[in-house]
Amino acid sequence: MKKSIFYHAGCPVCISAEHDIVNLIGLENVEIIHLGNDKSKIEDAEKAGVKSVPALVTPNGNVLHINFGASMEDVKG
């Protein structure tokens, strides 16, 4: 099974959401990408449809925007 991808930028909202996602679906089922530390993944996130972080991209391509931590423009800056 393909993993979900959880994108975040390291803010407190993102870290809290990361912990909840891992507790809900398990670390083995999700790839965690910290866009603040790995800016090379920003383009992938945008192509997947991520508009703000934290966001979870499901294996079938749905983007679940969770709470609001930062826009992608803020992440790029």
Short mmCIF file of N, CA, C and O in Angstrom, two decimals:
data_model
loop_
_atom_site.label_atom_id
_atom_site.label_comp_id
_atom_site.label_asym_id
_atom_site.label_seq_id
_atom_site.Cartn_x
_atom_site.Cartn_y
_atom_site.Cartn_z
N MET A 1 0.83 -1.19 0.00
CA MET A 1 0.00 0.00 0.00
C MET A 1 0.87 1.24 0.00
O MET A 1 1.87 1.32 0.70
N LYS A 2 0.51 2.20 -0.79
CA LYS A 2 1.22 3.46 -0.84
C LYS A 2 0.95 4.25 0.44
O LYS A 2 -0.13 4.22 0.99
N LYS A 3 1.96 4.98 0.89
CA LYS A 3 1.83 5.77 2.12
C LYS A 3 1.17 7.11 1.84
O LYS A 3 1.26 7.65 0.74
N SER A 4 0.54 7.65 2.88
CA SER A 4 0.11 9.04 2.86
C SER A 4 1.36 9.90 3.05
O SER A 4 2.39 9.42 3.54
N ILE A 5 1.28 11.15 2.65
CA ILE A 5 2.39 12.09 2.86
C ILE A 5 1.88 13.26 3.68
O ILE A 5 0.88 13.88 3.31
N PHE A 6 2.54 13.53 4.79
CA PHE A 6 2.17 14.64 5.65
C PHE A 6 3.22 15.74 5.48
O PHE A 6 4.39 15.55 5.76
N TYR A 7 2.76 16.88 4.95
CA TYR A 7 3.64 18.03 4.75
C TYR A 7 3.42 19.03 5.88
O TYR A 7 2.28 19.32 6.25
N HIS A 8 4.52 19.56 6.41
CA HIS A 8 4.41 20.60 7.42
C HIS A 8 5.64 21.50 7.38
O HIS A 8 6.58 21.25 6.64
N ALA A 9 5.58 22.57 8.17
CA ALA A 9 6.67 23.55 8.16
C ALA A 9 7.31 23.74 9.53
O ALA A 9 8.11 24.65 9.71
N GLY A 10 6.95 22.91 10.48
CA GLY A 10 7.60 22.97 11.79
C GLY A 10 6.96 23.89 12.81
O GLY A 10 7.43 23.96 13.94
N CYS A 11 5.89 24.57 12.45
CA CYS A 11 5.23 25.46 13.40
C CYS A 11 4.52 24.62 14.47
O CYS A 11 4.30 23.42 14.27
N PRO A 12 4.13 25.23 15.59
CA PRO A 12 3.44 24.46 16.64
C PRO A 12 2.16 23.76 16.16
O PRO A 12 1.90 22.62 16.56
N VAL A 13 1.38 24.41 15.30
CA VAL A 13 0.17 23.78 14.75
C VAL A 13 0.57 22.54 13.96
O VAL A 13 -0.08 21.48 14.07
N CYS A 14 1.63 22.65 13.16
CA CYS A 14 2.08 21.53 12.34
C CYS A 14 2.59 20.36 13.18
O CYS A 14 2.27 19.21 12.90
N ILE A 15 3.37 20.67 14.19
CA ILE A 15 3.93 19.61 15.05
C ILE A 15 2.81 18.87 15.79
O ILE A 15 2.80 17.64 15.87
N SER A 16 1.84 19.62 16.29
CA SER A 16 0.70 19.00 16.97
C SER A 16 -0.07 18.09 16.01
O SER A 16 -0.43 16.96 16.35
N ALA A 17 -0.32 18.58 14.79
CA ALA A 17 -1.03 17.78 13.79
C ALA A 17 -0.21 16.54 13.41
O ALA A 17 -0.78 15.46 13.22
N GLU A 18 1.10 16.68 13.29
CA GLU A 18 1.96 15.53 12.98
C GLU A 18 1.79 14.44 14.03
O GLU A 18 1.60 13.27 13.68
N HIS A 19 1.82 14.81 15.29
CA HIS A 19 1.68 13.82 16.35
C HIS A 19 0.32 13.13 16.27
O HIS A 19 0.24 11.91 16.43
N ASP A 20 -0.73 13.90 16.00
CA ASP A 20 -2.07 13.31 15.90
C ASP A 20 -2.17 12.37 14.70
O ASP A 20 -2.75 11.27 14.82
N ILE A 21 -1.61 12.76 13.57
CA ILE A 21 -1.65 11.90 12.37
C ILE A 21 -0.91 10.59 12.63
O ILE A 21 -1.41 9.51 12.32
N VAL A 22 0.27 10.68 13.22
CA VAL A 22 1.05 9.47 13.50
C VAL A 22 0.28 8.57 14.46
O VAL A 22 0.22 7.35 14.27
N ASN A 23 -0.34 9.18 15.48
CA ASN A 23 -1.12 8.37 16.43
C ASN A 23 -2.33 7.74 15.77
O ASN A 23 -2.72 6.62 16.12
N LEU A 24 -2.94 8.42 14.81
CA LEU A 24 -4.14 7.90 14.15
C LEU A 24 -3.85 6.81 13.12
O LEU A 24 -4.56 5.79 13.07
N ILE A 25 -2.85 7.03 12.27
CA ILE A 25 -2.65 6.09 11.17
C ILE A 25 -1.34 5.29 11.26
O ILE A 25 -1.14 4.37 10.49
N GLY A 26 -0.46 5.66 12.19
CA GLY A 26 0.78 4.91 12.39
C GLY A 26 1.92 5.44 11.54
O GLY A 26 1.72 5.78 10.36
N LEU A 27 3.08 5.51 12.13
CA LEU A 27 4.27 6.03 11.45
C LEU A 27 4.62 5.23 10.20
O LEU A 27 5.11 5.78 9.21
N GLU A 28 4.29 3.93 10.20
CA GLU A 28 4.61 3.09 9.05
C GLU A 28 3.72 3.40 7.84
O GLU A 28 4.02 2.98 6.72
N ASN A 29 2.65 4.16 8.05
CA ASN A 29 1.71 4.46 6.98
C ASN A 29 1.79 5.89 6.45
O ASN A 29 0.98 6.27 5.60
N VAL A 30 2.75 6.66 6.95
CA VAL A 30 2.84 8.06 6.54
C VAL A 30 4.31 8.48 6.40
O VAL A 30 5.15 8.10 7.20
N GLU A 31 4.57 9.23 5.35
CA GLU A 31 5.88 9.86 5.17
C GLU A 31 5.75 11.29 5.65
O GLU A 31 4.85 12.02 5.23
N ILE A 32 6.63 11.71 6.55
CA ILE A 32 6.60 13.06 7.11
C ILE A 32 7.61 13.91 6.35
O ILE A 32 8.79 13.56 6.27
N ILE A 33 7.15 15.03 5.80
CA ILE A 33 8.06 15.94 5.09
C ILE A 33 7.95 17.32 5.71
O ILE A 33 6.90 17.95 5.69
N HIS A 34 9.06 17.77 6.27
CA HIS A 34 9.17 19.10 6.89
C HIS A 34 9.69 20.04 5.81
O HIS A 34 10.87 20.04 5.48
N LEU A 35 8.80 20.84 5.24
CA LEU A 35 9.16 21.72 4.13
C LEU A 35 10.11 22.83 4.54
O LEU A 35 10.85 23.36 3.70
N GLY A 36 10.14 23.17 5.81
CA GLY A 36 11.10 24.17 6.28
C GLY A 36 12.52 23.65 6.22
O GLY A 36 13.46 24.41 5.98
N ASN A 37 12.69 22.34 6.41
CA ASN A 37 14.01 21.72 6.36
C ASN A 37 14.35 21.16 4.99
O ASN A 37 15.52 20.94 4.69
N ASP A 38 13.35 20.88 4.18
CA ASP A 38 13.57 20.26 2.86
C ASP A 38 12.79 21.03 1.80
O ASP A 38 11.77 20.57 1.31
N LYS A 39 13.28 22.21 1.46
CA LYS A 39 12.59 23.08 0.51
C LYS A 39 12.51 22.47 -0.89
O LYS A 39 11.68 22.87 -1.69
N SER A 40 13.33 21.46 -1.17
CA SER A 40 13.28 20.81 -2.49
C SER A 40 11.96 20.06 -2.69
O SER A 40 11.61 19.73 -3.82
N LYS A 41 11.22 19.82 -1.63
CA LYS A 41 9.94 19.10 -1.72
C LYS A 41 8.74 20.03 -1.90
O LYS A 41 7.61 19.57 -2.05
N ILE A 42 8.96 21.36 -1.85
CA ILE A 42 7.86 22.32 -1.99
C ILE A 42 7.15 22.14 -3.32
O ILE A 42 5.92 22.11 -3.38
N GLU A 43 7.88 21.97 -4.40
CA GLU A 43 7.28 21.80 -5.71
C GLU A 43 6.40 20.55 -5.75
O GLU A 43 5.30 20.57 -6.30
N ASP A 44 6.88 19.45 -5.15
CA ASP A 44 6.09 18.22 -5.10
C ASP A 44 4.78 18.45 -4.34
O ASP A 44 3.72 17.98 -4.77
N ALA A 45 4.87 19.16 -3.24
CA ALA A 45 3.67 19.45 -2.43
C ALA A 45 2.68 20.27 -3.24
O ALA A 45 1.48 19.96 -3.26
N GLU A 46 3.16 21.29 -3.93
CA GLU A 46 2.27 22.13 -4.73
C GLU A 46 1.65 21.35 -5.88
O GLU A 46 0.45 21.49 -6.16
N LYS A 47 2.42 20.48 -6.52
CA LYS A 47 1.88 19.65 -7.61
C LYS A 47 0.80 18.71 -7.10
O LYS A 47 -0.14 18.38 -7.83
N ALA A 48 0.94 18.29 -5.84
CA ALA A 48 -0.06 17.40 -5.24
C ALA A 48 -1.33 18.14 -4.85
O ALA A 48 -2.35 17.52 -4.56
N GLY A 49 -1.26 19.49 -4.83
CA GLY A 49 -2.43 20.29 -4.50
C GLY A 49 -2.41 20.93 -3.13
O GLY A 49 -3.41 21.49 -2.70
N VAL A 50 -1.27 20.85 -2.45
CA VAL A 50 -1.16 21.44 -1.12
C VAL A 50 -1.15 22.96 -1.25
O VAL A 50 -0.34 23.52 -1.99
N LYS A 51 -2.06 23.62 -0.53
CA LYS A 51 -2.18 25.08 -0.55
C LYS A 51 -1.68 25.70 0.75
O LYS A 51 -1.31 26.87 0.78
N SER A 52 -1.70 24.91 1.82
CA SER A 52 -1.22 25.37 3.12
C SER A 52 -0.80 24.15 3.92
O SER A 52 -1.15 23.02 3.59
N VAL A 53 -0.01 24.40 4.95
CA VAL A 53 0.42 23.31 5.82
C VAL A 53 -0.07 23.59 7.23
O VAL A 53 -0.26 24.76 7.58
N PRO A 54 -0.34 22.56 7.98
CA PRO A 54 -0.13 21.15 7.70
C PRO A 54 -1.18 20.59 6.73
O PRO A 54 -2.30 21.06 6.70
N ALA A 55 -0.75 19.60 5.95
CA ALA A 55 -1.65 18.95 5.01
C ALA A 55 -1.24 17.49 4.85
O ALA A 55 -0.05 17.16 4.87
N LEU A 56 -2.23 16.66 4.67
CA LEU A 56 -2.01 15.24 4.44
C LEU A 56 -2.49 14.90 3.04
O LEU A 56 -3.63 15.19 2.68
N VAL A 57 -1.61 14.29 2.26
CA VAL A 57 -1.97 13.81 0.93
C VAL A 57 -2.19 12.31 1.06
O VAL A 57 -1.27 11.58 1.45
N THR A 58 -3.40 11.87 0.76
CA THR A 58 -3.74 10.46 0.92
C THR A 58 -3.18 9.65 -0.25
O THR A 58 -2.83 10.21 -1.29
N PRO A 59 -3.10 8.33 -0.09
CA PRO A 59 -2.57 7.50 -1.17
C PRO A 59 -3.30 7.65 -2.49
O PRO A 59 -2.71 7.47 -3.56
N ASN A 60 -4.60 8.00 -2.47
CA ASN A 60 -5.32 8.16 -3.74
C ASN A 60 -5.30 9.60 -4.23
O ASN A 60 -6.00 9.94 -5.19
N GLY A 61 -4.50 10.48 -3.59
CA GLY A 61 -4.29 11.82 -4.10
C GLY A 61 -5.15 12.92 -3.51
O GLY A 61 -5.02 14.08 -3.92
N ASN A 62 -6.02 12.60 -2.57
CA ASN A 62 -6.79 13.65 -1.91
C ASN A 62 -5.89 14.45 -0.99
O ASN A 62 -5.02 13.89 -0.31
N VAL A 63 -6.10 15.76 -0.94
CA VAL A 63 -5.33 16.63 -0.06
C VAL A 63 -6.24 17.06 1.08
O VAL A 63 -7.29 17.67 0.86
N LEU A 64 -5.84 16.73 2.29
CA LEU A 64 -6.59 17.11 3.48
C LEU A 64 -5.82 18.23 4.18
O LEU A 64 -4.76 17.99 4.76
N HIS A 65 -6.32 19.44 4.08
CA HIS A 65 -5.70 20.58 4.75
C HIS A 65 -6.17 20.57 6.20
O HIS A 65 -7.37 20.60 6.46
N ILE A 66 -5.22 20.53 7.11
CA ILE A 66 -5.51 20.36 8.53
C ILE A 66 -5.20 21.66 9.27
O ILE A 66 -4.05 22.11 9.26
N ASN A 67 -6.25 22.24 9.90
CA ASN A 67 -6.04 23.49 10.61
C ASN A 67 -5.33 24.46 9.66
O ASN A 67 -5.21 24.21 8.48
N PHE A 68 -4.80 25.54 10.11
CA PHE A 68 -4.03 26.41 9.23
C PHE A 68 -2.78 26.85 9.97
O PHE A 68 -2.87 27.53 10.98
N GLY A 69 -1.64 26.43 9.46
CA GLY A 69 -0.37 26.82 10.06
C GLY A 69 0.31 27.89 9.23
O GLY A 69 0.68 28.94 9.74
N ALA A 70 0.46 27.63 7.92
CA ALA A 70 1.13 28.57 7.02
C ALA A 70 0.74 28.28 5.59
O ALA A 70 0.52 27.13 5.22
N SER A 71 0.66 29.34 4.79
CA SER A 71 0.41 29.16 3.37
C SER A 71 1.69 28.67 2.70
O SER A 71 2.79 28.79 3.26
N MET A 72 1.56 28.14 1.50
CA MET A 72 2.75 27.70 0.77
C MET A 72 3.65 28.90 0.46
O MET A 72 4.86 28.77 0.42
N GLU A 73 3.07 30.07 0.24
CA GLU A 73 3.87 31.29 0.00
C GLU A 73 4.73 31.60 1.23
O GLU A 73 5.88 31.99 1.10
N ASP A 74 4.16 31.42 2.43
CA ASP A 74 4.92 31.64 3.66
C ASP A 74 6.07 30.62 3.77
O ASP A 74 7.16 30.96 4.19
N VAL A 75 5.79 29.39 3.39
CA VAL A 75 6.79 28.33 3.46
C VAL A 75 7.96 28.62 2.52
O VAL A 75 9.12 28.40 2.84
N LYS A 76 7.64 29.15 1.33
CA LYS A 76 8.67 29.47 0.34
C LYS A 76 9.58 30.59 0.80
O LYS A 76 10.75 30.63 0.45
N GLY A 77 9.02 31.52 1.56
CA GLY A 77 9.74 32.72 1.97
C GLY A 77 10.85 32.53 2.93
O GLY A 77 11.42 31.64 3.28
#
